[in-house]
Amino acid sequence: MKKSLIALAVLAAAGAASAQSSVTLGGILKEGVGRTSFSGTGTGSNTALIDGSSRMLISGTEDLGGGLAAFFQLDTRFRMDDGTAGATRVNSGNTFVGLRGGWGAFQAGQMDTHYCTSVNDDIAGNGTAIALQASSCGLQGFVNGSGGTGRSIAVTSRSQNTLRYVTPNLAGFTGQVSYSFNPYGSERAVTATTSRGSAAQLGLNYDQGPLAVRFSYYRHTATGGTVATTGDNAATGTAASQRAYTLGAGWDFGVAKVGLTYDRSELRDLTAAASPSVAGVGTAQRSVWILPVTVPLGTGQLIGMYARAGDVKLGVGGTAANTGAKMFSLGYNYPLSKRTSLGVSYTKLDNESAAVYQLYTNNSLGNSGAAAIGAGADQSLVYLGLRHVF
């Protein structure tokens, strides 16, 4: 149960009424023991504590009257296994401030925009104690992988410098429009002659009875040499230009929730030898199919997911051979209380000989001790974890 701190903000102006505001301290602590193994072109294994993107959340609202409210959230990510801060920033997670009313909500800050709004997160383990590394974003968030020289799409979802409008719920339909002045870092300096590029995202959701539908379109346009000084990927990890969309639907049959998602992502303006088999081809396009399933079992949930990425298609025609991958995970989430749960899961990712996909966050959270993998390296993870919400 979250601990709430309630205070009255007294207005200084004479005769003004008091407006109620609330600030809530909460968060998620998720840690487990996992054994990561590599096979194929890479060998070896590692048993270690694995963090599941633990975070501390400070959020609040203020009633401004007339149906209008101000709200904010400060999301700080950290690793419990070694005490390091996420991205060395206090606001490394979803952090924003905004206004909302009957017309919807406006907010500004750093927010998940694309992949983390998919139907896969609703069905296949979001908010459970199974391994975060089992997420389909290990394939969906990249073009030919996160290891080696693979390239991320939409910053694997969370964009900086973002403005967003969210519609009210209209008979089960909701939507959002997001715009970022630069999703990868600081905006253009006043004296700069070129901009850092911008990104826009459109999301449409439908939730009515057993049916859930999710659609998201993402477009990132880079402008000037300050973004793409080395072709498709500068030292900061900024892709020169991107287009991506994802469409998924899920149905709750009572005895099981089943979903299906299709994702297509493109890297554009590729001019330098920075990605395997796609340098100088203009466009590299990758498609993924994802099938998530959740089955109530006892007091917990049996959670499964299968995903398959096809070979990268090249703008000059043909494909980059053997750049596809497939991923399978199966886990069980057992709630000990409303706030605490245990999870066990097994995840297997098989790369074709020229593919460099990794288990999700395996690199960023330091779980395997290797920042990059060789092409064709297969991976598996056996995981036992504990998740607590406060």
Short mmCIF file of C-alpha atoms in Angstrom, two decimals:
data_model
loop_
_atom_site.label_atom_id
_atom_site.label_comp_id
_atom_site.label_asym_id
_atom_site.label_seq_id
_atom_site.Cartn_x
_atom_site.Cartn_y
_atom_site.Cartn_z
CA MET A 1 0.00 0.00 0.00
CA LYS A 2 1.38 3.35 -0.95
CA LYS A 3 2.03 5.90 1.77
CA SER A 4 0.28 9.20 1.08
CA LEU A 5 1.24 12.57 2.49
CA ILE A 6 -1.79 14.90 2.43
CA ALA A 7 -1.41 18.64 2.86
CA LEU A 8 -3.53 21.79 2.38
CA ALA A 9 -1.97 24.46 0.18
CA VAL A 10 -3.25 27.77 1.52
CA LEU A 11 -3.40 30.57 -1.03
CA ALA A 12 -1.91 33.86 0.11
CA ALA A 13 -4.38 36.08 -1.69
CA ALA A 14 -7.12 37.55 0.54
CA GLY A 15 -10.40 35.70 0.36
CA ALA A 16 -8.99 32.85 -1.80
CA ALA A 17 -10.14 29.31 -1.03
CA SER A 18 -7.80 26.51 -0.07
CA ALA A 19 -6.99 23.92 -2.73
CA GLN A 20 -6.25 20.35 -1.70
CA SER A 21 -3.06 18.73 -2.95
CA SER A 22 -1.56 15.31 -2.35
CA VAL A 23 1.92 13.87 -2.74
CA THR A 24 2.47 10.11 -2.86
CA LEU A 25 5.70 8.22 -2.30
CA GLY A 26 5.76 4.76 -3.89
CA GLY A 27 7.80 2.50 -6.07
CA ILE A 28 8.70 -0.98 -7.26
CA LEU A 29 11.53 -3.18 -6.00
CA LYS A 30 12.29 -6.15 -8.25
CA GLU A 31 15.28 -8.41 -7.87
CA GLY A 32 16.07 -12.01 -8.78
CA VAL A 33 18.72 -14.64 -9.29
CA GLY A 34 19.32 -15.58 -12.90
CA ARG A 35 21.61 -17.81 -14.87
CA THR A 36 22.37 -16.43 -18.34
CA SER A 37 23.95 -18.81 -20.84
CA PHE A 38 25.40 -18.18 -24.30
CA SER A 39 25.75 -20.75 -27.07
CA GLY A 40 26.21 -20.84 -30.83
CA THR A 41 28.99 -18.45 -31.83
CA GLY A 42 29.44 -17.41 -28.18
CA THR A 43 29.84 -19.68 -25.15
CA GLY A 44 29.82 -19.29 -21.39
CA SER A 45 27.37 -18.69 -18.57
CA ASN A 46 26.89 -16.33 -15.67
CA THR A 47 24.87 -16.64 -12.44
CA ALA A 48 24.13 -13.30 -10.79
CA LEU A 49 21.62 -11.05 -9.13
CA ILE A 50 19.49 -9.36 -11.79
CA ASP A 51 17.57 -6.14 -11.22
CA GLY A 52 14.16 -5.74 -12.84
CA SER A 53 14.20 -1.96 -13.35
CA SER A 54 13.54 -1.02 -9.72
CA ARG A 55 12.28 2.50 -9.16
CA MET A 56 11.13 5.09 -6.65
CA LEU A 57 8.10 7.17 -7.60
CA ILE A 58 7.07 10.54 -6.22
CA SER A 59 3.77 11.70 -7.67
CA GLY A 60 1.16 14.27 -6.82
CA THR A 61 -2.00 16.11 -7.82
CA GLU A 62 -3.56 19.45 -6.97
CA ASP A 63 -7.24 20.24 -7.43
CA LEU A 64 -7.39 23.62 -9.14
CA GLY A 65 -11.18 23.79 -9.14
CA GLY A 66 -13.67 23.72 -12.00
CA GLY A 67 -12.67 20.16 -12.93
CA LEU A 68 -9.05 21.17 -13.55
CA ALA A 69 -6.10 19.50 -11.81
CA ALA A 70 -2.32 19.72 -11.94
CA PHE A 71 -0.28 16.52 -11.65
CA PHE A 72 3.33 15.36 -11.72
CA GLN A 73 5.54 12.29 -11.40
CA LEU A 74 9.25 11.87 -10.63
CA ASP A 75 10.47 8.38 -11.60
CA THR A 76 13.95 7.42 -10.40
CA ARG A 77 15.37 4.11 -11.67
CA PHE A 78 18.15 2.31 -9.83
CA ARG A 79 19.78 -1.11 -9.61
CA MET A 80 19.45 -2.80 -6.25
CA ASP A 81 22.15 -5.35 -7.04
CA ASP A 82 24.98 -2.79 -7.11
CA GLY A 83 23.38 0.50 -6.02
CA THR A 84 23.99 2.37 -9.26
CA ALA A 85 21.46 4.92 -10.49
CA GLY A 86 19.62 4.43 -13.77
CA ALA A 87 21.41 6.51 -16.43
CA THR A 88 23.02 8.48 -13.55
CA ARG A 89 19.93 10.75 -13.45
CA VAL A 90 17.28 11.26 -10.78
CA ASN A 91 14.60 11.46 -13.47
CA SER A 92 15.74 8.47 -15.53
CA GLY A 93 12.22 7.00 -15.76
CA ASN A 94 8.82 8.47 -16.70
CA THR A 95 9.01 11.99 -15.28
CA PHE A 96 6.55 14.75 -16.18
CA VAL A 97 4.27 17.59 -15.09
CA GLY A 98 0.86 18.40 -16.56
CA LEU A 99 -2.72 19.61 -16.42
CA ARG A 100 -5.89 17.53 -16.88
CA GLY A 101 -9.62 18.04 -17.07
CA GLY A 102 -12.69 16.78 -18.86
CA TRP A 103 -10.99 17.59 -22.17
CA GLY A 104 -8.09 15.22 -21.50
CA ALA A 105 -4.54 15.92 -20.31
CA PHE A 106 -1.41 17.76 -21.40
CA GLN A 107 1.96 16.78 -19.94
CA ALA A 108 5.62 17.56 -20.54
CA GLY A 109 8.79 15.69 -19.65
CA GLN A 110 10.34 12.29 -20.41
CA MET A 111 7.88 9.49 -21.15
CA ASP A 112 7.38 6.07 -22.71
CA THR A 113 5.92 6.70 -26.13
CA HIS A 114 5.88 3.65 -28.39
CA TYR A 115 6.60 0.03 -27.45
CA CYS A 116 5.62 0.14 -23.81
CA THR A 117 2.02 0.89 -24.81
CA SER A 118 1.60 -2.38 -26.73
CA VAL A 119 -0.87 -5.18 -25.99
CA ASN A 120 2.09 -7.45 -25.16
CA ASP A 121 2.72 -5.49 -21.96
CA ASP A 122 -0.92 -5.91 -20.94
CA ILE A 123 -0.89 -9.68 -21.44
CA ALA A 124 2.65 -11.04 -21.19
CA GLY A 125 4.02 -10.17 -17.80
CA ASN A 126 3.95 -6.41 -17.30
CA GLY A 127 3.54 -5.82 -13.58
CA THR A 128 4.62 -9.33 -12.57
CA ALA A 129 7.64 -10.92 -10.93
CA ILE A 130 8.89 -12.83 -13.98
CA ALA A 131 12.15 -11.66 -15.58
CA LEU A 132 12.09 -8.28 -17.32
CA GLN A 133 14.51 -9.82 -19.81
CA ALA A 134 11.64 -12.00 -21.07
CA SER A 135 9.99 -8.96 -22.71
CA SER A 136 9.36 -9.01 -26.46
CA CYS A 137 11.06 -5.59 -26.62
CA GLY A 138 14.31 -7.55 -26.93
CA LEU A 139 13.29 -8.02 -30.58
CA GLN A 140 10.63 -5.36 -31.06
CA GLY A 141 12.72 -2.40 -29.94
CA PHE A 142 15.63 -2.96 -32.35
CA VAL A 143 16.64 -3.52 -35.95
CA ASN A 144 19.00 -6.50 -35.87
CA GLY A 145 19.52 -6.46 -32.17
CA SER A 146 20.94 -4.58 -29.22
CA GLY A 147 24.25 -6.44 -29.10
CA GLY A 148 27.21 -5.66 -31.34
CA THR A 149 26.11 -2.99 -33.82
CA GLY A 150 22.31 -3.39 -33.65
CA ARG A 151 20.19 -0.26 -33.65
CA SER A 152 17.38 0.77 -31.30
CA ILE A 153 14.03 2.14 -32.46
CA ALA A 154 12.28 4.98 -30.57
CA VAL A 155 15.02 4.88 -27.90
CA THR A 156 13.38 1.50 -27.03
CA SER A 157 10.38 3.63 -26.07
CA ARG A 158 11.21 6.43 -23.60
CA SER A 159 11.74 9.80 -25.29
CA GLN A 160 13.19 12.92 -23.70
CA ASN A 161 11.97 16.50 -24.30
CA THR A 162 8.40 15.32 -24.94
CA LEU A 163 5.04 17.10 -25.03
CA ARG A 164 1.93 14.89 -24.93
CA TYR A 165 -1.82 15.22 -25.21
CA VAL A 166 -4.03 12.34 -24.00
CA THR A 167 -7.71 12.27 -24.92
CA PRO A 168 -10.51 11.44 -22.49
CA ASN A 169 -12.08 7.97 -22.71
CA LEU A 170 -14.79 7.99 -25.40
CA ALA A 171 -16.78 4.74 -25.33
CA GLY A 172 -13.60 2.70 -24.83
CA PHE A 173 -11.40 4.72 -27.21
CA THR A 174 -8.42 6.74 -25.99
CA GLY A 175 -5.60 8.35 -27.91
CA GLN A 176 -2.36 10.22 -27.42
CA VAL A 177 -0.20 12.49 -29.53
CA SER A 178 3.41 13.04 -28.51
CA TYR A 179 6.09 15.35 -29.91
CA SER A 180 9.75 15.45 -28.89
CA PHE A 181 12.15 18.27 -29.69
CA ASN A 182 14.92 15.64 -29.51
CA PRO A 183 14.19 12.17 -28.13
CA TYR A 184 17.87 11.37 -27.54
CA GLY A 185 19.18 14.30 -25.50
CA SER A 186 19.55 18.05 -25.32
CA GLU A 187 17.78 20.34 -27.78
CA ARG A 188 19.64 22.60 -30.21
CA ALA A 189 21.78 25.34 -28.72
CA VAL A 190 20.64 28.91 -29.49
CA THR A 191 23.76 29.54 -31.58
CA ALA A 192 23.66 26.19 -33.42
CA THR A 193 23.07 26.18 -37.16
CA THR A 194 21.47 22.72 -37.28
CA SER A 195 18.79 21.13 -35.13
CA ARG A 196 19.01 17.84 -33.26
CA GLY A 197 16.04 16.30 -35.02
CA SER A 198 12.55 15.66 -33.70
CA ALA A 199 10.12 12.80 -33.17
CA ALA A 200 6.35 12.40 -33.21
CA GLN A 201 4.13 9.54 -32.05
CA LEU A 202 0.44 8.75 -32.43
CA GLY A 203 -1.21 6.15 -30.22
CA LEU A 204 -4.78 4.79 -30.44
CA ASN A 205 -6.25 2.37 -27.89
CA TYR A 206 -9.56 0.57 -27.55
CA ASP A 207 -10.68 -1.29 -24.42
CA GLN A 208 -14.19 -2.66 -24.23
CA GLY A 209 -15.17 -5.88 -22.48
CA PRO A 210 -12.78 -8.70 -23.39
CA LEU A 211 -11.24 -6.86 -26.37
CA ALA A 212 -8.12 -4.67 -26.26
CA VAL A 213 -6.55 -3.06 -29.35
CA ARG A 214 -3.33 -1.02 -29.47
CA PHE A 215 -1.86 0.98 -32.36
CA SER A 216 1.20 3.23 -32.32
CA TYR A 217 3.04 5.07 -35.09
CA TYR A 218 6.48 6.62 -34.51
CA ARG A 219 8.45 8.96 -36.76
CA HIS A 220 11.90 10.35 -35.99
CA THR A 221 13.50 12.81 -38.40
CA ALA A 222 17.12 13.80 -37.96
CA THR A 223 18.25 17.21 -39.24
CA GLY A 224 21.86 18.20 -39.71
CA GLY A 225 25.25 16.75 -38.94
CA THR A 226 24.86 17.17 -35.17
CA VAL A 227 22.75 14.00 -35.14
CA ALA A 228 24.14 11.58 -37.68
CA THR A 229 27.82 12.43 -37.92
CA THR A 230 28.77 8.77 -38.46
CA GLY A 231 25.86 7.62 -40.59
CA ASP A 232 23.01 5.66 -39.07
CA ASN A 233 24.34 5.83 -35.53
CA ALA A 234 26.37 8.52 -33.80
CA ALA A 235 28.33 7.91 -30.61
CA THR A 236 25.24 8.78 -28.56
CA GLY A 237 23.23 5.98 -30.14
CA THR A 238 21.06 8.29 -32.24
CA ALA A 239 19.71 6.72 -35.41
CA ALA A 240 19.65 9.07 -38.39
CA SER A 241 15.96 8.67 -39.18
CA GLN A 242 13.26 6.17 -38.18
CA ARG A 243 9.72 5.05 -39.03
CA ALA A 244 7.87 2.43 -37.03
CA TYR A 245 4.39 1.21 -36.31
CA THR A 246 2.94 -1.53 -34.14
CA LEU A 247 -0.59 -2.96 -34.18
CA GLY A 248 -1.84 -5.51 -31.70
CA ALA A 249 -5.05 -6.96 -30.31
CA GLY A 250 -5.88 -9.17 -27.36
CA TRP A 251 -8.96 -11.07 -26.20
CA ASP A 252 -9.80 -12.27 -22.70
CA PHE A 253 -11.47 -15.68 -23.04
CA GLY A 254 -11.76 -16.06 -19.26
CA VAL A 255 -9.67 -19.23 -19.24
CA ALA A 256 -6.83 -17.34 -21.02
CA LYS A 257 -5.82 -13.98 -22.45
CA VAL A 258 -4.35 -14.25 -25.95
CA GLY A 259 -2.85 -11.52 -28.11
CA LEU A 260 -1.20 -10.99 -31.47
CA THR A 261 1.03 -8.04 -32.44
CA TYR A 262 2.72 -7.05 -35.68
CA ASP A 263 5.56 -4.52 -35.64
CA ARG A 264 7.48 -3.00 -38.55
CA SER A 265 10.41 -0.67 -37.96
CA GLU A 266 12.79 1.12 -40.32
CA LEU A 267 16.15 2.83 -40.10
CA ARG A 268 16.62 5.41 -42.87
CA ASP A 269 19.44 7.45 -44.44
CA LEU A 270 22.02 4.74 -43.80
CA THR A 271 25.34 5.90 -45.24
CA ALA A 272 28.19 4.58 -43.08
CA ALA A 273 29.52 1.16 -42.19
CA ALA A 274 27.88 1.16 -38.78
CA SER A 275 25.35 -1.67 -38.99
CA PRO A 276 25.88 -5.24 -40.15
CA SER A 277 25.04 -5.69 -43.82
CA VAL A 278 23.05 -2.46 -44.15
CA ALA A 279 25.63 0.30 -44.70
CA GLY A 280 24.85 2.62 -47.59
CA VAL A 281 21.54 0.93 -48.45
CA GLY A 282 19.27 3.86 -47.58
CA THR A 283 16.71 1.88 -45.57
CA ALA A 284 16.82 -1.20 -43.33
CA GLN A 285 13.40 -2.60 -42.43
CA ARG A 286 12.56 -5.29 -39.88
CA SER A 287 9.22 -6.97 -39.05
CA VAL A 288 8.28 -8.87 -35.87
CA TRP A 289 5.28 -11.05 -34.97
CA ILE A 290 4.52 -11.51 -31.26
CA LEU A 291 2.11 -13.93 -29.58
CA PRO A 292 1.57 -13.37 -25.81
CA VAL A 293 -0.61 -15.69 -23.64
CA THR A 294 -1.62 -15.55 -19.96
CA VAL A 295 -3.49 -18.40 -18.28
CA PRO A 296 -4.84 -18.20 -14.69
CA LEU A 297 -3.41 -21.18 -12.82
CA GLY A 298 -4.15 -21.65 -9.13
CA THR A 299 -3.75 -18.33 -7.38
CA GLY A 300 -1.19 -17.16 -9.93
CA GLN A 301 -0.65 -16.80 -13.67
CA LEU A 302 1.12 -18.89 -16.27
CA ILE A 303 2.67 -16.42 -18.73
CA GLY A 304 4.05 -17.28 -22.15
CA MET A 305 5.35 -15.35 -25.16
CA TYR A 306 6.67 -16.25 -28.61
CA ALA A 307 8.21 -13.66 -30.97
CA ARG A 308 9.89 -13.91 -34.35
CA ALA A 309 11.90 -11.25 -36.19
CA GLY A 310 12.40 -11.65 -39.94
CA ASP A 311 15.51 -10.88 -41.95
CA VAL A 312 16.29 -7.19 -42.44
CA LYS A 313 15.06 -5.91 -45.81
CA LEU A 314 17.40 -3.50 -47.58
CA GLY A 315 16.55 -0.32 -49.48
CA VAL A 316 18.69 -1.40 -52.43
CA GLY A 317 16.65 -4.60 -52.78
CA GLY A 318 16.96 -8.02 -51.27
CA THR A 319 17.63 -8.80 -47.64
CA ALA A 320 20.49 -8.97 -45.20
CA ALA A 321 20.69 -12.74 -45.00
CA ASN A 322 20.42 -14.56 -41.67
CA THR A 323 19.57 -11.45 -39.62
CA GLY A 324 16.35 -12.86 -38.11
CA ALA A 325 15.75 -14.25 -34.63
CA LYS A 326 13.12 -15.99 -32.53
CA MET A 327 12.37 -15.72 -28.84
CA PHE A 328 10.36 -17.86 -26.41
CA SER A 329 9.57 -17.37 -22.73
CA LEU A 330 7.46 -19.19 -20.15
CA GLY A 331 6.96 -18.10 -16.56
CA TYR A 332 4.73 -18.30 -13.51
CA ASN A 333 3.78 -15.37 -11.29
CA TYR A 334 2.64 -16.26 -7.76
CA PRO A 335 1.17 -13.44 -5.62
CA LEU A 336 2.05 -13.61 -1.93
CA SER A 337 -0.12 -10.54 -1.24
CA LYS A 338 -1.55 -7.58 -3.12
CA ARG A 339 1.89 -5.96 -3.11
CA THR A 340 4.37 -8.85 -3.21
CA SER A 341 4.82 -11.67 -5.72
CA LEU A 342 7.29 -14.40 -6.65
CA GLY A 343 8.16 -15.20 -10.24
CA VAL A 344 10.02 -17.96 -12.06
CA SER A 345 10.69 -17.93 -15.79
CA TYR A 346 12.70 -19.45 -18.60
CA THR A 347 13.62 -17.43 -21.70
CA LYS A 348 15.38 -18.53 -24.89
CA LEU A 349 16.55 -16.27 -27.72
CA ASP A 350 17.95 -17.84 -30.91
CA ASN A 351 19.85 -15.59 -33.33
CA GLU A 352 20.50 -16.53 -36.92
CA SER A 353 24.15 -16.40 -37.96
CA ALA A 354 24.23 -12.62 -38.73
CA ALA A 355 21.79 -11.44 -36.02
CA VAL A 356 22.83 -9.73 -32.77
CA TYR A 357 19.64 -9.49 -30.69
CA GLN A 358 19.92 -9.72 -26.90
CA LEU A 359 17.54 -10.46 -24.05
CA TYR A 360 15.80 -7.21 -23.12
CA THR A 361 17.90 -4.89 -20.88
CA ASN A 362 20.58 -7.58 -20.66
CA ASN A 363 23.19 -5.02 -21.68
CA SER A 364 21.83 -1.86 -20.03
CA LEU A 365 21.34 -3.55 -16.64
CA GLY A 366 24.68 -5.36 -16.84
CA ASN A 367 23.27 -8.84 -16.36
CA SER A 368 25.70 -10.82 -18.53
CA GLY A 369 28.86 -8.78 -17.94
CA ALA A 370 29.22 -8.24 -21.71
CA ALA A 371 28.27 -5.01 -23.45
CA ALA A 372 28.12 -6.67 -26.86
CA ILE A 373 27.61 -10.15 -28.27
CA GLY A 374 28.88 -11.79 -31.41
CA ALA A 375 26.64 -12.35 -34.41
CA GLY A 376 24.70 -15.59 -34.10
CA ALA A 377 25.10 -15.92 -30.34
CA ASP A 378 22.08 -17.62 -28.73
CA GLN A 379 21.05 -16.86 -25.15
CA SER A 380 18.92 -18.38 -22.41
CA LEU A 381 17.94 -17.22 -18.94
CA VAL A 382 16.60 -19.15 -15.96
CA TYR A 383 15.24 -16.72 -13.38
CA LEU A 384 13.70 -16.69 -9.89
CA GLY A 385 12.64 -13.27 -8.62
CA LEU A 386 10.74 -11.27 -6.03
CA ARG A 387 8.70 -8.12 -6.76
CA HIS A 388 7.38 -5.72 -4.11
CA VAL A 389 5.26 -2.62 -4.68
CA PHE A 390 5.19 0.05 -1.99
#
